[in-house]
GROMACS .gro file of C-alpha atoms in nm:
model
  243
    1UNK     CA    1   3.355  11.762   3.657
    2UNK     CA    2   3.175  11.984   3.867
    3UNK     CA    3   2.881  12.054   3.623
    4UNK     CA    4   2.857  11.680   3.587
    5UNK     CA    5   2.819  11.677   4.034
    6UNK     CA    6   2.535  11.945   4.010
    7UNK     CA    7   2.339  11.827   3.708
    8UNK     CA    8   2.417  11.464   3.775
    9UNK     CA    9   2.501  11.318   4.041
   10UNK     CA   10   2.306  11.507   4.307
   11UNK     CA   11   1.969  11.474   4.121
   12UNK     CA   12   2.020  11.048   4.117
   13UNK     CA   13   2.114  11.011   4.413
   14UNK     CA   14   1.764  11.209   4.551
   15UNK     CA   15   1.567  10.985   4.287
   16UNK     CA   16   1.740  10.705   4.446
   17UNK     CA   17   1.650  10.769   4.796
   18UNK     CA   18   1.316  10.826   4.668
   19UNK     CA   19   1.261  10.488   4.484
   20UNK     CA   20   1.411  10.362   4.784
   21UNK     CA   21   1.164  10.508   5.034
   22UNK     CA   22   0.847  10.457   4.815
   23UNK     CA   23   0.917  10.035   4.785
   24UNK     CA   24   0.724  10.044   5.131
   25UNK     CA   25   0.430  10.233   5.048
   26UNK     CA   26   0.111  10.178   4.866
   27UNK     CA   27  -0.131  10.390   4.729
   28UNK     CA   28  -0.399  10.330   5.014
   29UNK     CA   29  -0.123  10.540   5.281
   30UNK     CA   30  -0.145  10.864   5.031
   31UNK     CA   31  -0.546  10.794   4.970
   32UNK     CA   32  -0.528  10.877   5.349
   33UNK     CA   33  -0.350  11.190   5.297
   34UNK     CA   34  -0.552  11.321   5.107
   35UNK     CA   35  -0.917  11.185   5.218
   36UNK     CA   36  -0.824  11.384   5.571
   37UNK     CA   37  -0.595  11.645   5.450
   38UNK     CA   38  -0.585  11.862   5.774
   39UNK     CA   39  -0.230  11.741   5.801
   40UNK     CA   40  -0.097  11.798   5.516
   41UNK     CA   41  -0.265  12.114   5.519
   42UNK     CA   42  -0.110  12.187   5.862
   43UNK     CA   43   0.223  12.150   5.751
   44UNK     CA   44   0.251  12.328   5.452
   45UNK     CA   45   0.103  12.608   5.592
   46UNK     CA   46   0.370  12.541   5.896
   47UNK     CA   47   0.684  12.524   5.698
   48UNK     CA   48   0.570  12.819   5.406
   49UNK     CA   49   0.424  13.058   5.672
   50UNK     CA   50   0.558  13.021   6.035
   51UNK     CA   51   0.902  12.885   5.994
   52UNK     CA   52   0.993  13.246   5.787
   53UNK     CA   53   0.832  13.427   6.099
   54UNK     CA   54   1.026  13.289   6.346
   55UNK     CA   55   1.348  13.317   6.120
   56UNK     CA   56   1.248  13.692   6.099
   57UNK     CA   57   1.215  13.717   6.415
   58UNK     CA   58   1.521  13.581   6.496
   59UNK     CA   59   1.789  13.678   6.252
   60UNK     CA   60   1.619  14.074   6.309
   61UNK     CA   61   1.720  14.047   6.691
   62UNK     CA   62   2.037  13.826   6.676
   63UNK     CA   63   2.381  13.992   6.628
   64UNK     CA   64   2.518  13.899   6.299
   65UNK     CA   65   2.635  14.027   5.968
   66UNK     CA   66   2.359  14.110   5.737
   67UNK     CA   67   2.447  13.859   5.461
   68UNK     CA   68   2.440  13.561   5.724
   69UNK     CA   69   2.081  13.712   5.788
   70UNK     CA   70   1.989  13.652   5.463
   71UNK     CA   71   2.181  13.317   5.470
   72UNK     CA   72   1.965  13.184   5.739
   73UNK     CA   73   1.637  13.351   5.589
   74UNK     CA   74   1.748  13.164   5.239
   75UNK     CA   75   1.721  12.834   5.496
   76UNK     CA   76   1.405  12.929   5.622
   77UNK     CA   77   1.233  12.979   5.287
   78UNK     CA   78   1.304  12.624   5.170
   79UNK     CA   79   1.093  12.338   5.324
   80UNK     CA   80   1.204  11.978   5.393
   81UNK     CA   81   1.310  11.775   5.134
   82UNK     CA   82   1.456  11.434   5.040
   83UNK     CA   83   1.668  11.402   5.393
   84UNK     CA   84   1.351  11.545   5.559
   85UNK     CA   85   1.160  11.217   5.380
   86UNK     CA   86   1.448  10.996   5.428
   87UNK     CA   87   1.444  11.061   5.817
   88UNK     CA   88   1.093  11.010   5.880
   89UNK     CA   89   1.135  10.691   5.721
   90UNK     CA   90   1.436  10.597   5.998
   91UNK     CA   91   1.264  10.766   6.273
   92UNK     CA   92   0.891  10.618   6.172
   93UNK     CA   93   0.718  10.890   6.108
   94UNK     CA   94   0.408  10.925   5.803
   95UNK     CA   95   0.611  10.890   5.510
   96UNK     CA   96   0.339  10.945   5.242
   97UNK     CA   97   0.240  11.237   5.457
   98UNK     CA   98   0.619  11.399   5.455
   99UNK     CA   99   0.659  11.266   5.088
  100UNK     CA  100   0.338  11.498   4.992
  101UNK     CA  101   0.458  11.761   5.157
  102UNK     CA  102   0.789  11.801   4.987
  103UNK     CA  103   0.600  11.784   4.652
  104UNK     CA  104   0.312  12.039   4.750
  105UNK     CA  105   0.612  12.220   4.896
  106UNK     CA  106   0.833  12.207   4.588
  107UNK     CA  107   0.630  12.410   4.369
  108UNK     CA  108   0.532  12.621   4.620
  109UNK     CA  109   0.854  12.801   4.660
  110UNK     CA  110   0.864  12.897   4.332
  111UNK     CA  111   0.646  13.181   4.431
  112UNK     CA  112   0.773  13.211   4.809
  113UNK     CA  113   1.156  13.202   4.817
  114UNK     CA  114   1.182  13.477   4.543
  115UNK     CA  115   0.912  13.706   4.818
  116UNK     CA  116   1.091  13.587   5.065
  117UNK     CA  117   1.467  13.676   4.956
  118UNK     CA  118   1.362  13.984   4.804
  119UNK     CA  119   1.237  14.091   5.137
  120UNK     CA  120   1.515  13.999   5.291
  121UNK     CA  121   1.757  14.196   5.070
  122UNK     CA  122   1.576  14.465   5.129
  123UNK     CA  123   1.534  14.489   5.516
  124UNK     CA  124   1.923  14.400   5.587
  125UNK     CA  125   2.109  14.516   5.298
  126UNK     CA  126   1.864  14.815   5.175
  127UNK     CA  127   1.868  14.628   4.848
  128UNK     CA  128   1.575  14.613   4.632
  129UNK     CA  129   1.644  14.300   4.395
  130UNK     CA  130   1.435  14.072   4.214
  131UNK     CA  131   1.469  13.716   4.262
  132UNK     CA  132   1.317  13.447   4.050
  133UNK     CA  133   1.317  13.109   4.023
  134UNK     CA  134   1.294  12.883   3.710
  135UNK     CA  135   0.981  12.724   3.677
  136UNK     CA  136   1.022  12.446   3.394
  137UNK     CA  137   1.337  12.370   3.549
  138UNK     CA  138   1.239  12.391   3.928
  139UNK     CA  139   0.920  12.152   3.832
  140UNK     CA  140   1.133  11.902   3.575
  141UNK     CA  141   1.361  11.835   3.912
  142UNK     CA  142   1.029  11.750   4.102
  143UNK     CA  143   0.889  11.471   3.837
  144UNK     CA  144   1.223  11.375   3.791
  145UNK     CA  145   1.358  11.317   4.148
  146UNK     CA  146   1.029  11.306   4.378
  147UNK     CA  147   0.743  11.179   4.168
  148UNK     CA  148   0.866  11.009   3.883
  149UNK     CA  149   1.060  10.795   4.141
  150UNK     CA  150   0.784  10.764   4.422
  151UNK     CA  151   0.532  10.612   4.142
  152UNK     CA  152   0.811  10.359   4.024
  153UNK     CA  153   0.848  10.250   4.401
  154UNK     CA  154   0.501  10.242   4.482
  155UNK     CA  155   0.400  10.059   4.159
  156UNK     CA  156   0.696   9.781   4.246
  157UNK     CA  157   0.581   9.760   4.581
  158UNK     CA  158   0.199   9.700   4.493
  159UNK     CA  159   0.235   9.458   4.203
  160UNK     CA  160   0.542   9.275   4.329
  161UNK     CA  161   0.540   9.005   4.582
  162UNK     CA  162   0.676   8.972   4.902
  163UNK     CA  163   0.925   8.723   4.815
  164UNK     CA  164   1.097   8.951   4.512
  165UNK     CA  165   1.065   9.316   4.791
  166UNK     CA  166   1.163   9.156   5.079
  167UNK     CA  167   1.565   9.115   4.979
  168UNK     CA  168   1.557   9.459   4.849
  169UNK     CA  169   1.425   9.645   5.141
  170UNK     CA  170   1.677   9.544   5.392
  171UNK     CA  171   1.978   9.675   5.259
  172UNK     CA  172   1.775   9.970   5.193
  173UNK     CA  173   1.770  10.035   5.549
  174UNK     CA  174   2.119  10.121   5.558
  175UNK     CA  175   2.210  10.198   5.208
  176UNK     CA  176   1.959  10.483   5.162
  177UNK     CA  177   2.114  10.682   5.453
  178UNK     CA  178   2.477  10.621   5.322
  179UNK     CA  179   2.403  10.777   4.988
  180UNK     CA  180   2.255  11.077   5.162
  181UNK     CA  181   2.525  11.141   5.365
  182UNK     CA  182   2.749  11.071   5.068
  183UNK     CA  183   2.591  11.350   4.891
  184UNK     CA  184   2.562  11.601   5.141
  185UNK     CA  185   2.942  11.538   5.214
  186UNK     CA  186   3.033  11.577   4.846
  187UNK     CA  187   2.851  11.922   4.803
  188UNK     CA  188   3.015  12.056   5.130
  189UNK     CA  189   3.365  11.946   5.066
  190UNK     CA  190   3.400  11.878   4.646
  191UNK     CA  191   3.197  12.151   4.501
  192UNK     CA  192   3.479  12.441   4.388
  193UNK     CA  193   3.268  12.688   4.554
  194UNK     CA  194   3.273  12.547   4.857
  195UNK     CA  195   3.642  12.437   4.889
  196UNK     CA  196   3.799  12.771   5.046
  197UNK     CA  197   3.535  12.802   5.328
  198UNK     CA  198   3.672  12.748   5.634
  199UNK     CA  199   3.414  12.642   5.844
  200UNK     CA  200   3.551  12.716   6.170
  201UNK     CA  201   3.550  13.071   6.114
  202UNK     CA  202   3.167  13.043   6.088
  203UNK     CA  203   3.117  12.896   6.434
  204UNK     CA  204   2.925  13.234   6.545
  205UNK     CA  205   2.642  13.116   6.324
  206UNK     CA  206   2.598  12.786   6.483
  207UNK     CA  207   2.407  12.913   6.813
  208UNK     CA  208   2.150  13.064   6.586
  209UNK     CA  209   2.114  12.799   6.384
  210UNK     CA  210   2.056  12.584   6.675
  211UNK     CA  211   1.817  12.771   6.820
  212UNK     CA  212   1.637  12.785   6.523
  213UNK     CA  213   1.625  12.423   6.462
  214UNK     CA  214   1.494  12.362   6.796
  215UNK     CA  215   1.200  12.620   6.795
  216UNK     CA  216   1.076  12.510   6.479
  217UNK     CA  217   1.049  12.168   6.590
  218UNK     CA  218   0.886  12.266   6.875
  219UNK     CA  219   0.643  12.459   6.714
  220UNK     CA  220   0.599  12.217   6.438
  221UNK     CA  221   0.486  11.952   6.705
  222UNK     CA  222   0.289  12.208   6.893
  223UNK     CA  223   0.095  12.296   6.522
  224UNK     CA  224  -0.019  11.950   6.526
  225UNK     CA  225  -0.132  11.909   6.889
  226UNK     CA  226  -0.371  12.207   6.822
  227UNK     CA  227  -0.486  12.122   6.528
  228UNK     CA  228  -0.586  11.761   6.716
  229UNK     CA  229  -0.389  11.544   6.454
  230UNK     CA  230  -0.263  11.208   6.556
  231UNK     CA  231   0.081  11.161   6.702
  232UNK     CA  232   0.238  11.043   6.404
  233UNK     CA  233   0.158  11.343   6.172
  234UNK     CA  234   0.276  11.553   6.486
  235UNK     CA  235   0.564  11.396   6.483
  236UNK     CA  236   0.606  11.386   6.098
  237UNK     CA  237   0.538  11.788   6.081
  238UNK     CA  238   0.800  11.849   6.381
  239UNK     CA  239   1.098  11.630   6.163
  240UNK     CA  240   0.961  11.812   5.819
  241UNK     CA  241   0.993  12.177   6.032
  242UNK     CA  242   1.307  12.105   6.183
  243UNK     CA  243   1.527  11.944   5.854
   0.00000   0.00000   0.00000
């Protein structure tokens, strides 16, 4: 049951959300993505480089257990993903912009989270492990749930008329967010590893995590002011640093 959760059910409902997102794009919104890539370039270099420097900086100073160090570093090595997307839709930010980030992103951390953790082990818990990450595996659940997905949407959206879309993207507006929050629900409370954690013993952790949030919002926002991008990638870099 749980193997069919993980392998299944998580994975359909992102390629969902993803078909979901894409039925109001076209391919002219990611032709300007990547005809002035400054943003995009911003905010990968945002999420892979600064938001582990200020998690660094922050778990080294704050008063916690090592492993919850670690925890948080784990968090700051992986860059926005599907909810990341999902809210930029709902808040209207640049979708295609936060859409190519998460795929730039996705492959990526194959190379940083395993740097990242391994450092990590080894300034808090004086281990020196090796991490890796499987890369058929790790780029199969990109095409699969992100891509694969996006292409369907876009194609639909493009080569469909208004009349056939139109019915399908209102729901959308409330059924997209619905299955996310499913999900995320169903890993936190259903998953057998995560069914003896008592969460309010954890509450130390949230103050941190708060912080952390905030600041890399901030600075995610502040990234794009000085590079001189337009409000909306500002605004779509802030929501990718902060989720």
């Amino acid at each position: 049951m749980q193997q069919s959760f993980v392998d299944f059910i998580m994975p359909f409902a992102i390629a969902l959300i993803m078909l979901g997102i894409s039925l109001e794009l076209k391919f002219t919104d990611f032709y300007r993505v990547f005809i002035q890539p400054k943003a995009v370039i911003t905010g990968v270099i945002s999420q892979m480089i600064l938001i582990p420097l200020i998690g660094i900086l922050l778990v080294y100073f704050w008063p916690i257990d090592p492993i919850y160090k670690i925890g948080l570093m784990l968090l700051a090595a992986c860059p926005g993903g599907t909810a990341s997307n999902l809210v930029t839709k709902l808040l209207g930010g640049r979708v295609a912009l936060s859409i190519s980030l998460t795929a730039f992103n996705s492959f990526i951390i194959l190379f940083t989270i395993p740097a990242i953790l391994q450092l990590s082990l080894n300034v808090f818990l004086g281990k020196d492990q090796s991490v890796e990450l499987n890369f058929r595996e790790t780029t199969a659940q990109v095409f699969y749930t992100v891509i694969i997905p996006v292409s369907i949407g876009i194609l639909v959206n493009e080569f469909s008329s208004e009349n056939f879309t139109r019915p399908i993207k209102k729901p959308l507006k409330y059924l997209l967010p619905f299955i996310l929050i499913i999900a995320l629900l169903a890993v936190v409370f259903l998953e057998e590893d995560n069914k003896e954690i008592i969460y309010f013993n954890h509450l130390n952790l949230l103050i941190p995590l708060v912080i952390f949030n905030i600041v890399t919002i901030l600075i995610g926002y502040k990234m794009g002011k000085m590079m001189r991008l337009n409000h909306d990638a500002n605004y779509t870099i802030a929501i990718e640093m902060g989720l």
